[in-house]
Amino acid sequence: MLAPVELIAIDIDGTLLPSAGEDVTERTRQALEQARAEGIEIVIASGRRHRFATPILERAQQPADTLLISSNGSITRRLNGERIDHFALPLETSRTLCGALRPFGGTVVFTFDREGPGEMVVESLAAIHAQIHMWVEANREAILEIHPLERAFDDGDEPIQGMICGEVRAMREAESWLHGNGYAAAIAMHRTEYPSRDLTILDLLPPGCSKGRALAKLAEERGLTAAQVMAIGDNGNDEQMLEWAGQAVVMGKGAPARVEQARQRGWQIAPGNDQDGVAQIVEQVVAERTKAASRPIHRTAEVIP
């Protein structure tokens, strides 16, 4: 029998959100509310930066003290902005990555833990717009163009995350090259693929950073074991979170590699994000918790000699 779920960590894109739009469905919002009413903590774990994820959660009426693991584990904050944890890439590592990644033809972006223009820095706005134009339009006010990109670190501020996006084949080559040239010890890499768009986002994070590591730390602080934690995700950057949680759930329309991994590992496969998959899973958890609470307690009769 599985342990009662005390904490549910949920990815945003491809998981919490439907494929079209930036709003959580009403059914999903109500399911999260019901879970909280039953004493289950909801944690959001996203590759998005904090300020890019916050409006979605605020529109979904999530409480201000909701914990948000953002930038794939580099930052943990409450929705109200209170910082819980923070990790950064060393300056020299970041500078070196600029030149090392240019030959692979993707667009490199560095994200900093600050507000306004310069929160994200690119070398060519036109190049990244051609690859992920909707993302650029949604984040335009925070993006600063600096050429060459190495100059982005002249003020001594360390980035919390780097990323390179481009064609699937080229980004796999970039990841392989980084592993083969000593970078694996200096950075953590998480690949998110969208084969139908021939697009891969390779995140470059401070050493050891991942959604899984951040989630494990939160659970430990609460005295929870992995068995009491459920993680719901759909793509490569969710893998370590899914691996760590005692109860892993992969979205049915998630990345093929994650769905296949779920089948092989015996993880639960949820309906797709366009079928309120998260809501259905959370409703199931709440129903099981309610059923367990209503079971009568059987006590052995006291024997009087």
GROMACS .gro file of C-alpha atoms in nm:
model
  305
    1MET     CA    1   0.000   0.000   0.000
    2LEU     CA    2   0.130   0.347  -0.092
    3ALA     CA    3   0.192   0.600   0.183
    4PRO     CA    4  -0.058   0.887   0.211
    5VAL     CA    5   0.047   1.180  -0.008
    6GLU     CA    6   0.145   1.486   0.197
    7LEU     CA    7   0.301   1.700  -0.079
    8ILE     CA    8   0.240   1.719  -0.454
    9ALA     CA    9   0.496   1.887  -0.681
   10ILE     CA   10   0.359   1.989  -1.021
   11ASP     CA   11   0.532   2.108  -1.338
   12ILE     CA   12   0.368   2.393  -1.533
   13ASP     CA   13   0.414   2.364  -1.911
   14GLY     CA   14   0.266   2.049  -2.059
   15THR     CA   15   0.139   1.950  -1.717
   16LEU     CA   16  -0.053   2.210  -1.517
   17LEU     CA   17  -0.135   2.420  -1.825
   18PRO     CA   18  -0.337   2.309  -2.128
   19SER     CA   19  -0.156   2.312  -2.462
   20ALA     CA   20  -0.321   2.639  -2.568
   21GLY     CA   21  -0.328   2.942  -2.342
   22GLU     CA   22  -0.168   3.050  -2.018
   23ASP     CA   23  -0.451   2.978  -1.776
   24VAL     CA   24  -0.514   2.684  -1.545
   25THR     CA   25  -0.858   2.531  -1.597
   26GLU     CA   26  -1.128   2.582  -1.336
   27ARG     CA   27  -1.142   2.210  -1.265
   28THR     CA   28  -0.768   2.205  -1.193
   29ARG     CA   29  -0.790   2.513  -0.973
   30GLN     CA   30  -1.066   2.354  -0.767
   31ALA     CA   31  -0.872   2.026  -0.736
   32LEU     CA   32  -0.568   2.211  -0.597
   33GLU     CA   33  -0.794   2.398  -0.355
   34GLN     CA   34  -0.948   2.070  -0.237
   35ALA     CA   35  -0.605   1.917  -0.183
   36ARG     CA   36  -0.495   2.208   0.032
   37ALA     CA   37  -0.818   2.182   0.233
   38GLU     CA   38  -0.719   1.821   0.306
   39GLY     CA   39  -0.380   1.932   0.436
   40ILE     CA   40  -0.180   1.840   0.124
   41GLU     CA   41   0.088   2.093   0.031
   42ILE     CA   42   0.103   2.198  -0.334
   43VAL     CA   43   0.445   2.293  -0.470
   44ILE     CA   44   0.495   2.420  -0.825
   45ALA     CA   45   0.819   2.316  -0.996
   46SER     CA   46   0.897   2.483  -1.329
   47GLY     CA   47   1.174   2.555  -1.574
   48ARG     CA   48   1.026   2.905  -1.601
   49ARG     CA   49   1.182   3.189  -1.409
   50HIS     CA   50   0.986   3.304  -1.103
   51ARG     CA   51   0.836   3.617  -1.258
   52PHE     CA   52   0.733   3.432  -1.575
   53ALA     CA   53   0.546   3.168  -1.372
   54THR     CA   54   0.391   3.395  -1.110
   55PRO     CA   55   0.109   3.551  -1.320
   56ILE     CA   56  -0.021   3.205  -1.415
   57LEU     CA   57  -0.042   3.098  -1.052
   58GLU     CA   58  -0.192   3.428  -0.937
   59ARG     CA   59  -0.468   3.402  -1.199
   60ALA     CA   60  -0.528   3.048  -1.072
   61GLN     CA   61  -0.583   3.200  -0.725
   62GLN     CA   62  -0.297   3.011  -0.564
   63PRO     CA   63  -0.216   3.129  -0.209
   64ALA     CA   64   0.065   3.383  -0.167
   65ASP     CA   65   0.265   3.138   0.045
   66THR     CA   66   0.268   2.872  -0.230
   67LEU     CA   67   0.622   2.748  -0.290
   68LEU     CA   68   0.755   2.781  -0.643
   69ILE     CA   69   1.069   2.599  -0.753
   70SER     CA   70   1.174   2.798  -1.060
   71SER     CA   71   1.455   2.799  -1.317
   72ASN     CA   72   1.466   2.419  -1.285
   73GLY     CA   73   1.578   2.429  -0.922
   74SER     CA   74   1.808   2.733  -0.911
   75ILE     CA   75   1.556   2.940  -0.715
   76THR     CA   76   1.289   2.849  -0.460
   77ARG     CA   77   1.053   3.129  -0.360
   78ARG     CA   78   0.707   3.172  -0.227
   79LEU     CA   79   0.460   3.317  -0.471
   80ASN     CA   80   0.475   3.646  -0.278
   81GLY     CA   81   0.846   3.673  -0.363
   82GLU     CA   82   0.999   3.555  -0.034
   83ARG     CA   83   1.323   3.381  -0.129
   84ILE     CA   84   1.384   3.040   0.026
   85ASP     CA   85   1.684   2.913  -0.171
   86HIS     CA   86   1.921   3.044  -0.438
   87PHE     CA   87   2.203   2.899  -0.651
   88ALA     CA   88   2.413   3.069  -0.920
   89LEU     CA   89   2.653   2.981  -1.201
   90PRO     CA   90   3.015   3.096  -1.145
   91LEU     CA   91   3.114   3.391  -1.364
   92GLU     CA   92   3.408   3.222  -1.537
   93THR     CA   93   3.200   2.916  -1.619
   94SER     CA   94   2.932   3.140  -1.770
   95ARG     CA   95   3.181   3.337  -1.980
   96THR     CA   96   3.342   3.020  -2.110
   97LEU     CA   97   3.005   2.873  -2.209
   98CYS     CA   98   2.937   3.167  -2.441
   99GLY     CA   99   3.224   3.081  -2.674
  100ALA     CA  100   3.195   2.706  -2.630
  101LEU     CA  101   2.832   2.697  -2.747
  102ARG     CA  102   2.850   2.933  -3.047
  103PRO     CA  103   2.950   2.661  -3.297
  104PHE     CA  104   2.626   2.467  -3.235
  105GLY     CA  105   2.407   2.732  -3.395
  106GLY     CA  106   2.157   2.768  -3.112
  107THR     CA  107   2.073   3.081  -2.915
  108VAL     CA  108   2.219   3.121  -2.568
  109VAL     CA  109   2.026   3.300  -2.292
  110PHE     CA  110   2.142   3.380  -1.940
  111THR     CA  111   1.893   3.454  -1.663
  112PHE     CA  112   1.974   3.668  -1.358
  113ASP     CA  113   1.790   3.701  -1.028
  114ARG     CA  114   1.685   4.063  -1.080
  115GLU     CA  115   1.389   4.254  -1.218
  116GLY     CA  116   1.344   4.451  -1.537
  117PRO     CA  117   1.553   4.468  -1.856
  118GLY     CA  118   1.859   4.250  -1.811
  119GLU     CA  119   1.684   3.980  -1.613
  120MET     CA  120   1.753   3.779  -1.927
  121VAL     CA  121   2.038   3.851  -2.165
  122VAL     CA  122   2.085   3.734  -2.526
  123GLU     CA  123   2.340   3.810  -2.794
  124SER     CA  124   2.084   3.839  -3.073
  125LEU     CA  125   1.718   3.908  -3.012
  126ALA     CA  126   1.640   3.845  -3.379
  127ALA     CA  127   1.795   3.497  -3.367
  128ILE     CA  128   1.602   3.380  -3.064
  129HIS     CA  129   1.282   3.540  -3.194
  130ALA     CA  130   1.310   3.320  -3.503
  131GLN     CA  131   1.328   3.009  -3.282
  132ILE     CA  132   1.082   3.074  -2.997
  133HIS     CA  133   0.897   3.391  -3.090
  134MET     CA  134   0.606   3.339  -2.849
  135TRP     CA  135   0.847   3.309  -2.556
  136VAL     CA  136   1.027   3.625  -2.669
  137GLU     CA  137   0.703   3.821  -2.692
  138ALA     CA  138   0.597   3.706  -2.344
  139ASN     CA  139   0.933   3.805  -2.193
  140ARG     CA  140   1.038   4.099  -2.409
  141GLU     CA  141   1.037   4.356  -2.125
  142ALA     CA  142   1.292   4.151  -1.931
  143ILE     CA  143   1.529   4.073  -2.223
  144LEU     CA  144   1.843   4.276  -2.292
  145GLU     CA  145   2.059   4.230  -2.602
  146ILE     CA  146   2.435   4.240  -2.536
  147HIS     CA  147   2.703   4.170  -2.795
  148PRO     CA  148   2.929   3.988  -2.742
  149LEU     CA  149   2.741   3.789  -2.479
  150GLU     CA  150   3.051   3.765  -2.256
  151ARG     CA  151   2.996   4.131  -2.163
  152ALA     CA  152   2.679   4.035  -1.977
  153PHE     CA  153   2.896   3.947  -1.676
  154ASP     CA  154   3.101   4.269  -1.662
  155ASP     CA  155   2.909   4.390  -1.353
  156GLY     CA  156   3.007   4.079  -1.157
  157ASP     CA  157   2.651   3.952  -1.119
  158GLU     CA  158   2.629   3.572  -1.143
  159PRO     CA  159   2.346   3.421  -1.350
  160ILE     CA  160   2.112   3.167  -1.196
  161GLN     CA  161   2.057   2.983  -1.523
  162GLY     CA  162   2.182   2.957  -1.877
  163MET     CA  163   2.011   2.791  -2.169
  164ILE     CA  164   2.073   2.717  -2.533
  165CYS     CA  165   1.783   2.646  -2.766
  166GLY     CA  166   1.790   2.515  -3.119
  167GLU     CA  167   1.726   2.213  -3.340
  168VAL     CA  168   1.697   1.878  -3.161
  169ARG     CA  169   1.998   1.721  -3.334
  170ALA     CA  170   2.224   2.021  -3.276
  171MET     CA  171   2.129   2.054  -2.910
  172ARG     CA  172   2.193   1.685  -2.848
  173GLU     CA  173   2.535   1.735  -3.004
  174ALA     CA  174   2.595   2.037  -2.779
  175GLU     CA  175   2.502   1.838  -2.470
  176SER     CA  176   2.727   1.550  -2.574
  177TRP     CA  177   3.015   1.788  -2.642
  178LEU     CA  178   2.976   1.955  -2.301
  179HIS     CA  179   2.980   1.616  -2.129
  180GLY     CA  180   3.290   1.514  -2.322
  181ASN     CA  181   3.485   1.832  -2.252
  182GLY     CA  182   3.472   1.854  -1.875
  183TYR     CA  183   3.167   2.075  -1.830
  184ALA     CA  184   2.959   1.806  -1.660
  185ALA     CA  185   3.147   1.870  -1.335
  186ALA     CA  186   3.089   2.246  -1.353
  187ILE     CA  187   2.721   2.261  -1.453
  188ALA     CA  188   2.400   2.060  -1.438
  189MET     CA  189   2.225   2.003  -1.773
  190HIS     CA  190   1.856   1.934  -1.831
  191ARG     CA  191   1.716   1.883  -2.180
  192THR     CA  192   1.355   1.960  -2.275
  193GLU     CA  193   1.255   1.847  -2.622
  194TYR     CA  194   0.963   1.932  -2.851
  195PRO     CA  195   1.016   1.695  -3.147
  196SER     CA  196   0.711   1.815  -3.338
  197ARG     CA  197   0.869   2.162  -3.349
  198ASP     CA  198   1.226   2.034  -3.392
  199LEU     CA  199   1.312   2.237  -3.084
  200THR     CA  200   1.525   2.154  -2.782
  201ILE     CA  201   1.596   2.370  -2.479
  202LEU     CA  202   1.913   2.268  -2.298
  203ASP     CA  203   1.923   2.427  -1.954
  204LEU     CA  204   2.262   2.499  -1.798
  205LEU     CA  205   2.238   2.523  -1.421
  206PRO     CA  206   2.461   2.556  -1.116
  207PRO     CA  207   2.620   2.222  -1.023
  208GLY     CA  208   2.374   1.975  -0.872
  209CYS     CA  209   2.067   2.191  -0.940
  210SER     CA  210   1.745   2.021  -1.045
  211LYS     CA  211   1.379   2.019  -0.956
  212GLY     CA  212   1.445   1.687  -0.784
  213ARG     CA  213   1.715   1.821  -0.557
  214ALA     CA  214   1.506   2.125  -0.461
  215LEU     CA  215   1.204   1.905  -0.394
  216ALA     CA  216   1.406   1.663  -0.179
  217LYS     CA  217   1.533   1.953   0.030
  218LEU     CA  218   1.182   2.088   0.087
  219ALA     CA  219   1.058   1.743   0.186
  220GLU     CA  220   1.346   1.693   0.430
  221GLU     CA  221   1.271   2.028   0.595
  222ARG     CA  222   0.913   1.910   0.648
  223GLY     CA  223   1.013   1.571   0.784
  224LEU     CA  224   0.863   1.394   0.484
  225THR     CA  225   1.001   1.087   0.312
  226ALA     CA  226   1.004   1.042  -0.064
  227ALA     CA  227   0.719   0.793  -0.024
  228GLN     CA  228   0.493   1.075   0.098
  229VAL     CA  229   0.567   1.295  -0.203
  230MET     CA  230   0.401   1.286  -0.545
  231ALA     CA  231   0.560   1.452  -0.849
  232ILE     CA  232   0.373   1.521  -1.174
  233GLY     CA  233   0.565   1.614  -1.490
  234ASP     CA  234   0.599   1.557  -1.862
  235ASN     CA  235   0.950   1.623  -1.993
  236GLY     CA  236   1.324   1.580  -1.950
  237ASN     CA  237   1.366   1.855  -1.694
  238ASP     CA  238   1.119   1.670  -1.470
  239GLU     CA  239   1.313   1.344  -1.474
  240GLN     CA  240   1.508   1.388  -1.150
  241MET     CA  241   1.197   1.508  -0.968
  242LEU     CA  242   1.005   1.204  -1.091
  243GLU     CA  243   1.293   0.973  -1.002
  244TRP     CA  244   1.315   1.108  -0.646
  245ALA     CA  245   0.945   1.116  -0.557
  246GLY     CA  246   0.798   0.801  -0.415
  247GLN     CA  247   0.488   0.849  -0.630
  248ALA     CA  248   0.571   0.964  -0.983
  249VAL     CA  249   0.309   1.062  -1.242
  250VAL     CA  250   0.383   1.133  -1.609
  251MET     CA  251   0.138   1.311  -1.835
  252GLY     CA  252  -0.001   1.090  -2.110
  253LYS     CA  253   0.091   1.342  -2.380
  254GLY     CA  254   0.434   1.409  -2.232
  255ALA     CA  255   0.768   1.361  -2.403
  256PRO     CA  256   0.782   1.006  -2.548
  257ALA     CA  257   1.094   0.927  -2.346
  258ARG     CA  258   0.916   1.016  -2.021
  259VAL     CA  259   0.604   0.818  -2.109
  260GLU     CA  260   0.815   0.515  -2.198
  261GLN     CA  261   1.013   0.557  -1.876
  262ALA     CA  262   0.686   0.562  -1.683
  263ARG     CA  263   0.577   0.235  -1.847
  264GLN     CA  264   0.908   0.069  -1.769
  265ARG     CA  265   0.918   0.192  -1.410
  266GLY     CA  266   0.554   0.128  -1.330
  267TRP     CA  267   0.481   0.495  -1.271
  268GLN     CA  268   0.129   0.625  -1.309
  269ILE     CA  269   0.042   0.776  -1.648
  270ALA     CA  270  -0.212   1.056  -1.624
  271PRO     CA  271  -0.459   1.170  -1.889
  272GLY     CA  272  -0.316   1.450  -2.105
  273ASN     CA  273  -0.287   1.811  -1.997
  274ASP     CA  274  -0.577   1.894  -2.231
  275GLN     CA  275  -0.796   1.643  -2.046
  276ASP     CA  276  -0.739   1.800  -1.703
  277GLY     CA  277  -0.490   1.527  -1.623
  278VAL     CA  278  -0.351   1.704  -1.315
  279ALA     CA  279  -0.701   1.762  -1.181
  280GLN     CA  280  -0.790   1.396  -1.225
  281ILE     CA  281  -0.479   1.280  -1.040
  282VAL     CA  282  -0.523   1.531  -0.755
  283GLU     CA  283  -0.893   1.444  -0.722
  284GLN     CA  284  -0.792   1.079  -0.692
  285VAL     CA  285  -0.541   1.160  -0.416
  286VAL     CA  286  -0.801   1.363  -0.225
  287ALA     CA  287  -1.061   1.086  -0.261
  288GLU     CA  288  -0.819   0.825  -0.130
  289ARG     CA  289  -0.729   1.049   0.164
  290THR     CA  290  -1.096   1.108   0.247
  291LYS     CA  291  -1.170   0.736   0.222
  292ALA     CA  292  -0.879   0.649   0.452
  293ALA     CA  293  -0.995   0.905   0.710
  294SER     CA  294  -1.344   0.753   0.714
  295ARG     CA  295  -1.232   0.396   0.777
  296PRO     CA  296  -1.325   0.270   1.125
  297ILE     CA  297  -1.041   0.204   1.365
  298HIS     CA  298  -1.047  -0.153   1.491
  299ARG     CA  299  -0.911  -0.201   1.839
  300THR     CA  300  -0.840  -0.534   2.000
  301ALA     CA  301  -1.079  -0.590   2.291
  302GLU     CA  302  -0.914  -0.563   2.628
  303VAL     CA  303  -0.901  -0.896   2.807
  304ILE     CA  304  -0.970  -0.875   3.180
  305PRO     CA  305  -0.819  -1.167   3.372
   0.00000   0.00000   0.00000
